[in-house]
Short mmCIF file of N, CA and C and ligand atoms in Angstrom, two decimals:
data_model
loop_
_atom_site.label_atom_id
_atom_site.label_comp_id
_atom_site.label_asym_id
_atom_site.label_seq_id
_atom_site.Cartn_x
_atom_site.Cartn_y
_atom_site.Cartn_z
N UNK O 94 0.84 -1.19 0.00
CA UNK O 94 0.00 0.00 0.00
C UNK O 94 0.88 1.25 0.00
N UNK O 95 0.55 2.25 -1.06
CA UNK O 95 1.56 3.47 -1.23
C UNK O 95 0.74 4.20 0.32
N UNK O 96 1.81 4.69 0.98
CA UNK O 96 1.68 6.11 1.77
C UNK O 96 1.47 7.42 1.63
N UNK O 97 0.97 7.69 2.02
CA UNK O 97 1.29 10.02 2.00
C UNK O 97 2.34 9.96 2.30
N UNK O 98 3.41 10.93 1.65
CA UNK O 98 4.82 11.08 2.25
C UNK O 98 4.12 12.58 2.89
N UNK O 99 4.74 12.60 4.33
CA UNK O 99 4.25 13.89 5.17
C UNK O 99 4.99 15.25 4.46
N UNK O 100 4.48 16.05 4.06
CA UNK O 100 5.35 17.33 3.46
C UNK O 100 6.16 17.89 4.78
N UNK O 101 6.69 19.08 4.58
CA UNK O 101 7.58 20.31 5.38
C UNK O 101 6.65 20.91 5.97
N UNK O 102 6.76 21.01 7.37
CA UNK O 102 5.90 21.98 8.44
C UNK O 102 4.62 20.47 9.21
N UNK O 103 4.69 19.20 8.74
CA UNK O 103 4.25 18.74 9.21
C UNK O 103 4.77 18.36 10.46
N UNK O 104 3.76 18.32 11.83
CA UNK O 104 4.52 18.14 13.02
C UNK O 104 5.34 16.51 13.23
N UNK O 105 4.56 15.72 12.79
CA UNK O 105 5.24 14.43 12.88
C UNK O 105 6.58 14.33 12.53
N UNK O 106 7.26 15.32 11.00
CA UNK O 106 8.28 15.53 11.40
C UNK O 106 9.43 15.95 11.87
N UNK O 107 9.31 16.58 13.43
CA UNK O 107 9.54 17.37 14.15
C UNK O 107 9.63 16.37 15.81
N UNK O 108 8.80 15.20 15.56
CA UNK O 108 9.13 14.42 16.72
C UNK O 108 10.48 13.93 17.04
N UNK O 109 10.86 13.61 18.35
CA UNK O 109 11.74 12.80 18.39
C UNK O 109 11.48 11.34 18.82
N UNK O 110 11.69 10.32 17.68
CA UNK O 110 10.77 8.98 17.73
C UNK O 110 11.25 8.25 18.78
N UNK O 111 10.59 6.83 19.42
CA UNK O 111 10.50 6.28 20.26
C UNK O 111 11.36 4.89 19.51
N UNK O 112 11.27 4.14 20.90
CA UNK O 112 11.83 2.73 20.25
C UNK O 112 10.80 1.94 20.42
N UNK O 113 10.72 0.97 19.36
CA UNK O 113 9.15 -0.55 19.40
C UNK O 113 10.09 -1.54 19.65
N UNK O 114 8.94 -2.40 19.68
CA UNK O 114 9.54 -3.55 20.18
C UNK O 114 8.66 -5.09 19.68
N UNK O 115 9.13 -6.00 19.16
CA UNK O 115 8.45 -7.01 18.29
C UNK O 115 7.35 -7.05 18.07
N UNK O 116 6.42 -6.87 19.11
CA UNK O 116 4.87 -6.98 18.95
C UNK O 116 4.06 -5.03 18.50
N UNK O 117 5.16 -4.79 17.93
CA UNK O 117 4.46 -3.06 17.05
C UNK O 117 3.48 -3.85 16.34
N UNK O 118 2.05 -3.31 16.14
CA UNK O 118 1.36 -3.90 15.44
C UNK O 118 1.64 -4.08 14.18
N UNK O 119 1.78 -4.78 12.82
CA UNK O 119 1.12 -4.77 11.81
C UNK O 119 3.14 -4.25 11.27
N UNK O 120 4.11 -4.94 12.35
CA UNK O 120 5.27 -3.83 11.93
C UNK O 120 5.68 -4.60 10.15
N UNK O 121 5.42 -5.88 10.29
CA UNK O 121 6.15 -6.34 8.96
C UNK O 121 5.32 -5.90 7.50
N UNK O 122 3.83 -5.51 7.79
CA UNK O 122 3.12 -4.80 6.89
C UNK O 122 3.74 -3.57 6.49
N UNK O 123 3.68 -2.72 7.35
CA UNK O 123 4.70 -1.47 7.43
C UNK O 123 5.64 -1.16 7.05
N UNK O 124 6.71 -2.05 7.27
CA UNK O 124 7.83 -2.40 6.71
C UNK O 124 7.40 -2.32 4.73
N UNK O 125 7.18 -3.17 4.60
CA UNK O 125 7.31 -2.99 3.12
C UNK O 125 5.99 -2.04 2.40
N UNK O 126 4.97 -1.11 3.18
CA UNK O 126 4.51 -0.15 2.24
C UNK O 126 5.24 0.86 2.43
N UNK O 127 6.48 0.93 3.39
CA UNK O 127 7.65 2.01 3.35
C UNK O 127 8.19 2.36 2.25
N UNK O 128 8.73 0.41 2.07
CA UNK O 128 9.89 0.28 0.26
C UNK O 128 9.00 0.83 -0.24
N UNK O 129 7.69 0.46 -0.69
CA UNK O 129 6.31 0.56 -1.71
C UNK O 129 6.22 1.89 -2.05
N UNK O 130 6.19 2.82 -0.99
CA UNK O 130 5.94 4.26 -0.81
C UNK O 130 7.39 4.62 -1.37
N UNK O 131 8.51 4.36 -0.79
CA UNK O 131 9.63 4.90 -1.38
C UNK O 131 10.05 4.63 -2.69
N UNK O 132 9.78 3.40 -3.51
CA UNK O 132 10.09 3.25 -4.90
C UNK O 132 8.98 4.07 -5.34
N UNK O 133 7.90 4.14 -5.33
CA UNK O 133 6.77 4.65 -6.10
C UNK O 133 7.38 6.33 -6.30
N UNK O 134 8.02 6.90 -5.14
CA UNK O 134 8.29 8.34 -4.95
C UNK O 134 9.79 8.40 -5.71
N UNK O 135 10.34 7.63 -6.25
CA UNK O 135 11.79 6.89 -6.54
C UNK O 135 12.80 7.70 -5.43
N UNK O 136 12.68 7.29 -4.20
CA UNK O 136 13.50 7.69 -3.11
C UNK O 136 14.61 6.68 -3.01
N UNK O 137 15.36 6.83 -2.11
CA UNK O 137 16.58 5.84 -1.43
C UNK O 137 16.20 5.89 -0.25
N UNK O 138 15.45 6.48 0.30
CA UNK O 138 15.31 5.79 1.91
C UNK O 138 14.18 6.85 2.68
N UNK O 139 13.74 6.12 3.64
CA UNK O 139 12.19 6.74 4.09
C UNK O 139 12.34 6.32 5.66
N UNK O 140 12.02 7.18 6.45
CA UNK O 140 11.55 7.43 7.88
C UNK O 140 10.29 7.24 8.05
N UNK O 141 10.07 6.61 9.41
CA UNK O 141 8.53 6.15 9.44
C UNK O 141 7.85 7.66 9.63
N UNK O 142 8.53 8.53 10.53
CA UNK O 142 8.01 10.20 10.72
C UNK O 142 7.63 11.02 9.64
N UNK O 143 8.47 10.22 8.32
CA UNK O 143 8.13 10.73 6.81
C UNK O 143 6.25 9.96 6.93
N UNK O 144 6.22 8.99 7.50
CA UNK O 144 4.90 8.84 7.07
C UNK O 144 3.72 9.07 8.69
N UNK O 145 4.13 9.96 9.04
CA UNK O 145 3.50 10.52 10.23
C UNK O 145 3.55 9.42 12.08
N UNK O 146 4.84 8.98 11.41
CA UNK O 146 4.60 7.87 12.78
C UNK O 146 6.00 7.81 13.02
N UNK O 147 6.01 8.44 15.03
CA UNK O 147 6.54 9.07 15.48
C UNK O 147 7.45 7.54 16.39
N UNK O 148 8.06 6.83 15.46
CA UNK O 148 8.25 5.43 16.04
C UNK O 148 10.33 5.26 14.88
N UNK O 149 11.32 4.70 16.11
CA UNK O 149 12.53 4.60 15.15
C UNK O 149 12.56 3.50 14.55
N UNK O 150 11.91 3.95 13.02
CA UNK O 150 12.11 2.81 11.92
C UNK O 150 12.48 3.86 10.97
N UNK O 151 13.48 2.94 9.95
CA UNK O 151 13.82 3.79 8.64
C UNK O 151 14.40 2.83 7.55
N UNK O 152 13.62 2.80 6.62
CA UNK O 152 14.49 1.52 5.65
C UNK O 152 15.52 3.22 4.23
N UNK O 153 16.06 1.80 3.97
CA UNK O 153 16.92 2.44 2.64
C UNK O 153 17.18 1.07 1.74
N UNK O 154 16.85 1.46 0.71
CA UNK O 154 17.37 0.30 -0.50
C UNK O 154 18.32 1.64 -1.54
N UNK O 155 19.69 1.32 -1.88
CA UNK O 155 20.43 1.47 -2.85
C UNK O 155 20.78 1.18 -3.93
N UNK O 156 19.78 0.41 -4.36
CA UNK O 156 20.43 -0.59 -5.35
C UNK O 156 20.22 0.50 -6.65
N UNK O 157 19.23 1.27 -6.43
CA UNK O 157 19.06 2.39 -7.98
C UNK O 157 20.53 2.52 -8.41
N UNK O 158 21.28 2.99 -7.15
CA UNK O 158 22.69 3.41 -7.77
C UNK O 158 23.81 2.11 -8.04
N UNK O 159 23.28 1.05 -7.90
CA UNK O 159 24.08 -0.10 -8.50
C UNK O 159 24.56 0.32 -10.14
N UNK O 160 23.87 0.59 -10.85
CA UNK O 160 23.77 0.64 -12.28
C UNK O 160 25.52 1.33 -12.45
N UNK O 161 25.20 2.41 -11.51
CA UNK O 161 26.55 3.25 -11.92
C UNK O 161 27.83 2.79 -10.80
N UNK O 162 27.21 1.79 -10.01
CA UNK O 162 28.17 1.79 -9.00
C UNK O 162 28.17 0.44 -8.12
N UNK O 163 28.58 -1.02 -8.24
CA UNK O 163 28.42 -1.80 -8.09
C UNK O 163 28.30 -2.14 -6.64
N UNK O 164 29.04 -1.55 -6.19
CA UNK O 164 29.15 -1.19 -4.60
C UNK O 164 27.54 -1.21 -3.57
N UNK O 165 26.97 -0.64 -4.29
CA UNK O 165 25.32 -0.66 -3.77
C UNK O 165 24.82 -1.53 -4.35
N UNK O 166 25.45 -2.63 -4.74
CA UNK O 166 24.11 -3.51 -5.23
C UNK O 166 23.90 -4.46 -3.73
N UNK O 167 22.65 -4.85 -3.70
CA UNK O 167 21.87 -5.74 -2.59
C UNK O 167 21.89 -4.56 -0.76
N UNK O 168 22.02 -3.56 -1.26
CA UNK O 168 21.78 -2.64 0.30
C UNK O 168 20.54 -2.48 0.13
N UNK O 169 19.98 -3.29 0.78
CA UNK O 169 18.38 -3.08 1.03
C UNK O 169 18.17 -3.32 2.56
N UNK O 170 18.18 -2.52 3.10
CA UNK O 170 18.39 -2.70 4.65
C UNK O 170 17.34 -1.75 5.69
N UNK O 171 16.62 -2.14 6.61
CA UNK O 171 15.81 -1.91 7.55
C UNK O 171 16.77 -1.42 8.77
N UNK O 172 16.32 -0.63 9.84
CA UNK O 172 16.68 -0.03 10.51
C UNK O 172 16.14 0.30 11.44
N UNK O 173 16.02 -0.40 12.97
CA UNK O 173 15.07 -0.17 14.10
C UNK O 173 15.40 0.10 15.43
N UNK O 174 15.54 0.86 16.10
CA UNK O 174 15.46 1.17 16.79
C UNK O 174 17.09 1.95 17.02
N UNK O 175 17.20 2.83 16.04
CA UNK O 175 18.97 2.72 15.54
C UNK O 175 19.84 4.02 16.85
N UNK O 176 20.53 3.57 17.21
CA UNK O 176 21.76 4.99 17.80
C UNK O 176 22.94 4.92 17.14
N UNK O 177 23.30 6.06 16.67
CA UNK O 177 24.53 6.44 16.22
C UNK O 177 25.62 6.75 17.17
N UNK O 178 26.24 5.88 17.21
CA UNK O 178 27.61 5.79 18.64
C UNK O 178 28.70 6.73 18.38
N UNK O 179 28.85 6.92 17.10
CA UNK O 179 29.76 7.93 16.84
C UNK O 179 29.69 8.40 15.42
N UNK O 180 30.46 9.52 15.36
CA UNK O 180 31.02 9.85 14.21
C UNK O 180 32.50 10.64 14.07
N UNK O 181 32.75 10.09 12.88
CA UNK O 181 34.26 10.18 12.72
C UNK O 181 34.72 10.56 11.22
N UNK O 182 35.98 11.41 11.40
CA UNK O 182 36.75 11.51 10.07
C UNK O 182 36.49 12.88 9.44
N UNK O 183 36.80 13.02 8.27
CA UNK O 183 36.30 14.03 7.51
C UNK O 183 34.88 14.96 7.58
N UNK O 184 35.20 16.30 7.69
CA UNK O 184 33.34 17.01 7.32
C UNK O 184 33.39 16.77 5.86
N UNK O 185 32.58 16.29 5.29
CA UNK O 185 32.09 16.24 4.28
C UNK O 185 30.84 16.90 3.35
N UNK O 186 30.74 17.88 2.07
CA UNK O 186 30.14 18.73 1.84
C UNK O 186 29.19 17.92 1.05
N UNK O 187 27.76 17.64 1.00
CA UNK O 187 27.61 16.64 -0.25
C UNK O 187 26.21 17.07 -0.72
N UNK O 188 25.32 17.18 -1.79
CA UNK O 188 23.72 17.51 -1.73
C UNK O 188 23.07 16.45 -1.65
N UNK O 189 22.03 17.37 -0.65
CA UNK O 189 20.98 16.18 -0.26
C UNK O 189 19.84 16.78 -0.76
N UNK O 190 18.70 15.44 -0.94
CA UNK O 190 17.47 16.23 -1.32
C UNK O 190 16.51 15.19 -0.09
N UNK O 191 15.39 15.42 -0.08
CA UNK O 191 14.37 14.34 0.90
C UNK O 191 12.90 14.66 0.06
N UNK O 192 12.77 13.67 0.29
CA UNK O 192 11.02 13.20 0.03
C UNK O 192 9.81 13.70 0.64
N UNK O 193 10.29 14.62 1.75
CA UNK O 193 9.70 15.08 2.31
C UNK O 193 9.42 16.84 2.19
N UNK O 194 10.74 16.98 1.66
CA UNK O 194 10.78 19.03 1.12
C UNK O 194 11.21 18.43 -0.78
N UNK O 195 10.21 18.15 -1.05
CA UNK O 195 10.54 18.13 -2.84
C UNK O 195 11.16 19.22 -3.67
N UNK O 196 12.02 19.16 -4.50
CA UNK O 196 12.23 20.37 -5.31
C UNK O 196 13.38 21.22 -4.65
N UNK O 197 14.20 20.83 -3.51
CA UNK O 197 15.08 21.21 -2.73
C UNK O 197 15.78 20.57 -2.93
N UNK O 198 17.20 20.66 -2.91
CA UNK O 198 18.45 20.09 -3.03
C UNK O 198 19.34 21.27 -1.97
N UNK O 199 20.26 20.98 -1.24
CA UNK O 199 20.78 21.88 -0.51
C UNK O 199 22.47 21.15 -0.53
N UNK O 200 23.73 21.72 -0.19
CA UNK O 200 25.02 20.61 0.43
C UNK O 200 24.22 21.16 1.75
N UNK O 201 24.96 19.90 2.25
CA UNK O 201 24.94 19.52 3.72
C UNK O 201 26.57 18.95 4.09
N UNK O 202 26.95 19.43 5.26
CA UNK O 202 28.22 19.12 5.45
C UNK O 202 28.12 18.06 6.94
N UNK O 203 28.70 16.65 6.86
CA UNK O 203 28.56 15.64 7.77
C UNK O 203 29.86 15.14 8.25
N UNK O 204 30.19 14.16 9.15
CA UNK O 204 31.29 13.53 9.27
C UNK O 204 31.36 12.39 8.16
N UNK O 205 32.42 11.66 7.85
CA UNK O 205 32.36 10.75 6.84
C UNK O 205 32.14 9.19 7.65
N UNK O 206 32.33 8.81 8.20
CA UNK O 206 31.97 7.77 8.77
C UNK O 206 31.33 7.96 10.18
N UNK O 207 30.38 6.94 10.53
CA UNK O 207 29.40 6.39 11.33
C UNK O 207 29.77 4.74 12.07
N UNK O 208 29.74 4.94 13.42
CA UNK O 208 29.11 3.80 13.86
C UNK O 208 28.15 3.55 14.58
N UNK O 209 26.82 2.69 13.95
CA UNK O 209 25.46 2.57 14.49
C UNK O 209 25.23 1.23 15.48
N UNK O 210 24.22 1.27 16.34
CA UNK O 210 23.79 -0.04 16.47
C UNK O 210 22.15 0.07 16.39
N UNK O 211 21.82 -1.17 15.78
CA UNK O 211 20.36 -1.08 15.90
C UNK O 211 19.62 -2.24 15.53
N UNK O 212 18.66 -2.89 15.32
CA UNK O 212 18.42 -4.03 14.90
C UNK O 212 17.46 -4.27 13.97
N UNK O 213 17.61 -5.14 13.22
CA UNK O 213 16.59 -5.13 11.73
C UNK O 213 15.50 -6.05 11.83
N UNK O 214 14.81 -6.06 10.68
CA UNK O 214 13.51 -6.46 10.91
C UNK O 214 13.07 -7.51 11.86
N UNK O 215 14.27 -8.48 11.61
CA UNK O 215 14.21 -9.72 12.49
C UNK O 215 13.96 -9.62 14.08
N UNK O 216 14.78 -8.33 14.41
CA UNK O 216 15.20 -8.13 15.59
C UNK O 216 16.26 -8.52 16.20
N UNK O 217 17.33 -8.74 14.98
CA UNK O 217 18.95 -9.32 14.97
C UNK O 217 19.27 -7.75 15.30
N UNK O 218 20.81 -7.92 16.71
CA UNK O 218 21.07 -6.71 16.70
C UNK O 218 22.20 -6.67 15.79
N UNK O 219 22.83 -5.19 15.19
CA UNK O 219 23.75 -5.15 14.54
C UNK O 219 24.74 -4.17 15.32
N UNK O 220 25.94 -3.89 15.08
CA UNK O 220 26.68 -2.97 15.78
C UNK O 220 27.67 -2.53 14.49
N UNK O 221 27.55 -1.38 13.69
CA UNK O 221 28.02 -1.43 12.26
C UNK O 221 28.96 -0.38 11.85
N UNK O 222 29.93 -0.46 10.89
CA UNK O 222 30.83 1.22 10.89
C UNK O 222 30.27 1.24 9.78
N UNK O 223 29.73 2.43 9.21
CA UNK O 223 30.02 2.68 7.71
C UNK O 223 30.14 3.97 7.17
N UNK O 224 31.06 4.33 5.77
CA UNK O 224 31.56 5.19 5.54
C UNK O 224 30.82 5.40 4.25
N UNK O 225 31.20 7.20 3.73
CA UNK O 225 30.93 7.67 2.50
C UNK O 225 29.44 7.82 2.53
N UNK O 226 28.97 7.70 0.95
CA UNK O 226 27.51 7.56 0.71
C UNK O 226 26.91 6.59 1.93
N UNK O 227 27.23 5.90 1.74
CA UNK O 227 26.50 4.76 2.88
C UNK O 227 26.11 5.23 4.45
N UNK O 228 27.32 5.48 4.55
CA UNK O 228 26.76 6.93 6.00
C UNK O 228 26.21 7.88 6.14
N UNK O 229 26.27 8.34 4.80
CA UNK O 229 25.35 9.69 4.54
C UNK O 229 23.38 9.66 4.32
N UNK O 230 23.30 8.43 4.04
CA UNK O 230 22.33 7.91 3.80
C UNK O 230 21.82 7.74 4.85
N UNK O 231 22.68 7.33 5.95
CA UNK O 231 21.98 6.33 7.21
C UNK O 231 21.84 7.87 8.05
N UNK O 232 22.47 8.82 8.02
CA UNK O 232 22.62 10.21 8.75
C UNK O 232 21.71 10.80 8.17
N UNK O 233 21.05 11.07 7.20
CA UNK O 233 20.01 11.86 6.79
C UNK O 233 18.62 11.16 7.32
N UNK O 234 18.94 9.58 6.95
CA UNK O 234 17.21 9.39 7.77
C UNK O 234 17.22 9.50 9.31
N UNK O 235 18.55 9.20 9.68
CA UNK O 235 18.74 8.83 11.37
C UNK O 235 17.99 10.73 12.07
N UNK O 236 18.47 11.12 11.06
CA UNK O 236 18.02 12.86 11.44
C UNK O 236 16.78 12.72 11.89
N UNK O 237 16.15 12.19 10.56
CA UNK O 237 14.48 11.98 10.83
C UNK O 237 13.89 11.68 12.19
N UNK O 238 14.42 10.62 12.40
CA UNK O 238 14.24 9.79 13.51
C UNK O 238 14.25 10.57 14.69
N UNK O 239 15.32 11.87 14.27
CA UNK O 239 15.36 12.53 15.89
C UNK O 239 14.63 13.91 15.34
N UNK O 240 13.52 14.10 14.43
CA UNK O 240 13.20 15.17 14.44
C UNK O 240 13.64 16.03 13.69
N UNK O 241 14.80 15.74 12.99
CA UNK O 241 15.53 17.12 12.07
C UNK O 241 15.35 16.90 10.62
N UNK O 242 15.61 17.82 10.00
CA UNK O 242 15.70 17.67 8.70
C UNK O 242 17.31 18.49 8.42
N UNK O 243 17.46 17.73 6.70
CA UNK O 243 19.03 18.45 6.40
C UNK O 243 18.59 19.73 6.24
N UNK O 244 17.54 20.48 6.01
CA UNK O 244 17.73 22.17 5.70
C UNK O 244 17.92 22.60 7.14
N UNK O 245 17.81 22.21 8.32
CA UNK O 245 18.43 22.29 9.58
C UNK O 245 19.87 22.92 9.69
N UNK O 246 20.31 22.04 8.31
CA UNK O 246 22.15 22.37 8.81
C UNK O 246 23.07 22.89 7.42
N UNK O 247 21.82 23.80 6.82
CA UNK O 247 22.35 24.31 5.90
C UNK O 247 22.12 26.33 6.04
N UNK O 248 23.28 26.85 5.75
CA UNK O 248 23.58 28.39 5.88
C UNK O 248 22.57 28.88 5.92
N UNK O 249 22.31 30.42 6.69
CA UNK O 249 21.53 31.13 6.94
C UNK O 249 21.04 31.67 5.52
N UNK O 250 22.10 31.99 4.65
CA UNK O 250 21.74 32.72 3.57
C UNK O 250 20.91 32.00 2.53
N UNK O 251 21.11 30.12 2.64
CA UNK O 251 20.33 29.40 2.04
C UNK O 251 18.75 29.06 2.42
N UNK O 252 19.11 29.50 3.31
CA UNK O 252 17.47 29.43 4.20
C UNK O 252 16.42 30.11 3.83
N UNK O 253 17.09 31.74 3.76
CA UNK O 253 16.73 32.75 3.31
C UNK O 253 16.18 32.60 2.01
N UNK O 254 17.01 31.46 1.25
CA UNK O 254 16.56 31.66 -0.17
C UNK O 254 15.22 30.92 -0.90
N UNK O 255 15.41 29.64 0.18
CA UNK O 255 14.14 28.84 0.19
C UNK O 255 12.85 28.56 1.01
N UNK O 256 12.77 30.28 1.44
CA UNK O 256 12.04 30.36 2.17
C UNK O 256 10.60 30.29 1.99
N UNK O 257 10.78 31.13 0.57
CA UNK O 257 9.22 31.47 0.01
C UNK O 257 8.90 29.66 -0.31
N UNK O 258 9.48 28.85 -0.54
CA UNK O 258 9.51 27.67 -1.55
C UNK O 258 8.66 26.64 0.11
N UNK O 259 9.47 26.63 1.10
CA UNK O 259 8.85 26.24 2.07
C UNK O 259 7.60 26.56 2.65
N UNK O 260 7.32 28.03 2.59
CA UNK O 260 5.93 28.24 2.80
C UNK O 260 5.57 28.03 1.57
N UNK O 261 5.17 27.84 0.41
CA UNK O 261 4.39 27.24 -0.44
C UNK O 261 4.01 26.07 -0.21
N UNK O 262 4.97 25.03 0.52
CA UNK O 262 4.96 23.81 0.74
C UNK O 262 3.89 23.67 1.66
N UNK O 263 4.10 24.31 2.60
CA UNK O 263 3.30 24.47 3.97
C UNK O 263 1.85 24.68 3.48
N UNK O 264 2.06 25.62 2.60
CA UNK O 264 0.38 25.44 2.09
C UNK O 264 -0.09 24.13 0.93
N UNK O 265 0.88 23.26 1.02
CA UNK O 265 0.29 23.04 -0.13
C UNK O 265 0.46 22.56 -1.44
N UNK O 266 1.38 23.93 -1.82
CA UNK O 266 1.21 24.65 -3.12
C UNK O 266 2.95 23.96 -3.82
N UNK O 267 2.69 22.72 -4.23
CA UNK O 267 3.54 21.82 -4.54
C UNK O 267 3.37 21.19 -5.32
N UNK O 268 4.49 20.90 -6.60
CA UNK O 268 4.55 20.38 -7.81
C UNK O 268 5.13 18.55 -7.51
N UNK O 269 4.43 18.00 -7.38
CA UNK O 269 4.70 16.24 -7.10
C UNK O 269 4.14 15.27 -7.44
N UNK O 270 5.34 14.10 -8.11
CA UNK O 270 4.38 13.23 -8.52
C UNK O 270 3.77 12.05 -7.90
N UNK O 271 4.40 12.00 -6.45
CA UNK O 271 4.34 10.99 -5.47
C UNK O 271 3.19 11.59 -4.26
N UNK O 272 2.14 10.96 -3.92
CA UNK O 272 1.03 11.16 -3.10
C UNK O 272 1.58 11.83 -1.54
N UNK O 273 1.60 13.16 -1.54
CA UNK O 273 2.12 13.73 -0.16
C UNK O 273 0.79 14.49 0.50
N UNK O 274 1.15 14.48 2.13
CA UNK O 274 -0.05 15.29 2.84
C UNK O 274 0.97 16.19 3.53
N UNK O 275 0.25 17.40 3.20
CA UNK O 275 0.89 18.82 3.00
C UNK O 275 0.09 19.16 4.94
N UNK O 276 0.69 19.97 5.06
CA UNK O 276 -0.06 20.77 6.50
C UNK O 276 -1.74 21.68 6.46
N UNK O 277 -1.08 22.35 5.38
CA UNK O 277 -2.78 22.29 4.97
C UNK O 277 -3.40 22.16 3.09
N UNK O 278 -4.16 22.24 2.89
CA UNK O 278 -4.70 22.22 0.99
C UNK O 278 -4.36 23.19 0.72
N UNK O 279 -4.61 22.85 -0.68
CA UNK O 279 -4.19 23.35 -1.74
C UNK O 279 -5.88 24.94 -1.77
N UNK O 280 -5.35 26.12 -1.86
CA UNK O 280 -6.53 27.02 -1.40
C UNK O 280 -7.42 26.69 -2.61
NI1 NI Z 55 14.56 12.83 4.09
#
C-alpha cells in the first residue's frame, strides 16, 4: 500500500521517535509499504516520521545506484530502533534532497563515517561502521528519527533563499508526482 509522504511543516516531522519492540502492530506490513511508498516516490530511503509515525524505523534500498556503481548492489536494509555511537573523520560537503521538502536540493556538510547499532527487521542486533555515501544515507534518515531535517544544517543565507519555496509547501502549493499530505490544501 503506497503512503502520503508527510510534506515540510508537518509536526510528525519534528518528533523525536521512540523505540518498538516485536509486537508493534502490523510492523512487517509497514515495513514494506515504506519500500512501496519509497520506490513509487523513486527515493533511497524513508523514515517512518516521513509517514506521520513518530516510532525509530527507517528503511533504505540502494540498489538504484548499482547501475553506476556496483558497490550498492543488494543494500536493502531496515533499521530499528537505531543509535549512532559515533562519528568520525572528515566534514564532508555533499547535496541532499528528501522526500519530504521536494524540489530542494541543498550541500549539507557531515562527518564521513558512522558507527550505528540497531536491529533489523528480524530483531537481529547489529553494531556497524560505515563510511561515504553509505553513512550519509543512514545520517540523513537517522536525522528523521530525531526530528531534524538536512535544511536544519544548511547556511543562513540558504534558508533565506528557500524560504518562500517552504511556505508554499506548507500550504500546499507543490509540484509532485508521489502522493504527499501537506499541513494544509491546496486554497
Ligand atoms: Ni529525508
Amino acid at each position: 500500500m503506497i503512503l502520503p509522504i508527510y510534506l515540510y511543516g508537518q509536526p510528525a516531522l519534528r518528533k523525536v521517535a521512540h523505540d518498538i519492540n516485536k509486537d508493534y502492530p502490523n510492523l512487517k506490513e509497514l515495513i514494506q509499504n515504506m519500500f512501496e511508498t519509497m520506490y513509487k516516490a523513486e527515493g533511497i530511503g524513508l523514515a517512518a516520521p516521513q509517514v506521520g509515525l513518530d516510532i525509530r524505523l527507517f528503511v533504505i534500498d540502494l540498489e538504484p545506484l548499482a547501475e553506476d556503481d556496483p558497490k550498492y548492489q543488494g543494500f536493502k536494509k531496515v533499521f530499528i530502533n537505531a543509535r549512532i555511537l559515533e562519528e568520525t573523520g572528515e566534514e564532508v560537503s555533499l547535496q541532499e534532497g528528501c522526500l519530504s521538502i521536494p524540489g530542494i536540493n541543498e550541500n549539507v556538510t557531515r562527518k564521513e563515517t558512522i558507527r550505528i547499532k540497531y536491529v533489523d527487521e528480524n530483531f537481529v542486533e547489529h553494531d556497524e561502521v560505515y563510511s561515504d555515501f553509505f553513512a550519509r544515507c543512514i545520517q540523513h534518515e537517522y536525522d528523521h528519527i530525531e526530528g531534524k531535517l538536512f535544511i536544519d544544517k544548511i547556511s543562513g543565507i540558504r534558508k533565506q533563499l528557500i524560504k518562500s519555496k517552504l511556505n508554499n509547501m506548507i500550504k500546499g502549493r507543490v509540484n509532485c508526482f508521489y502522493k504527499v499530505k501537506a499541513v494544509q490544501n491546496k486554497p
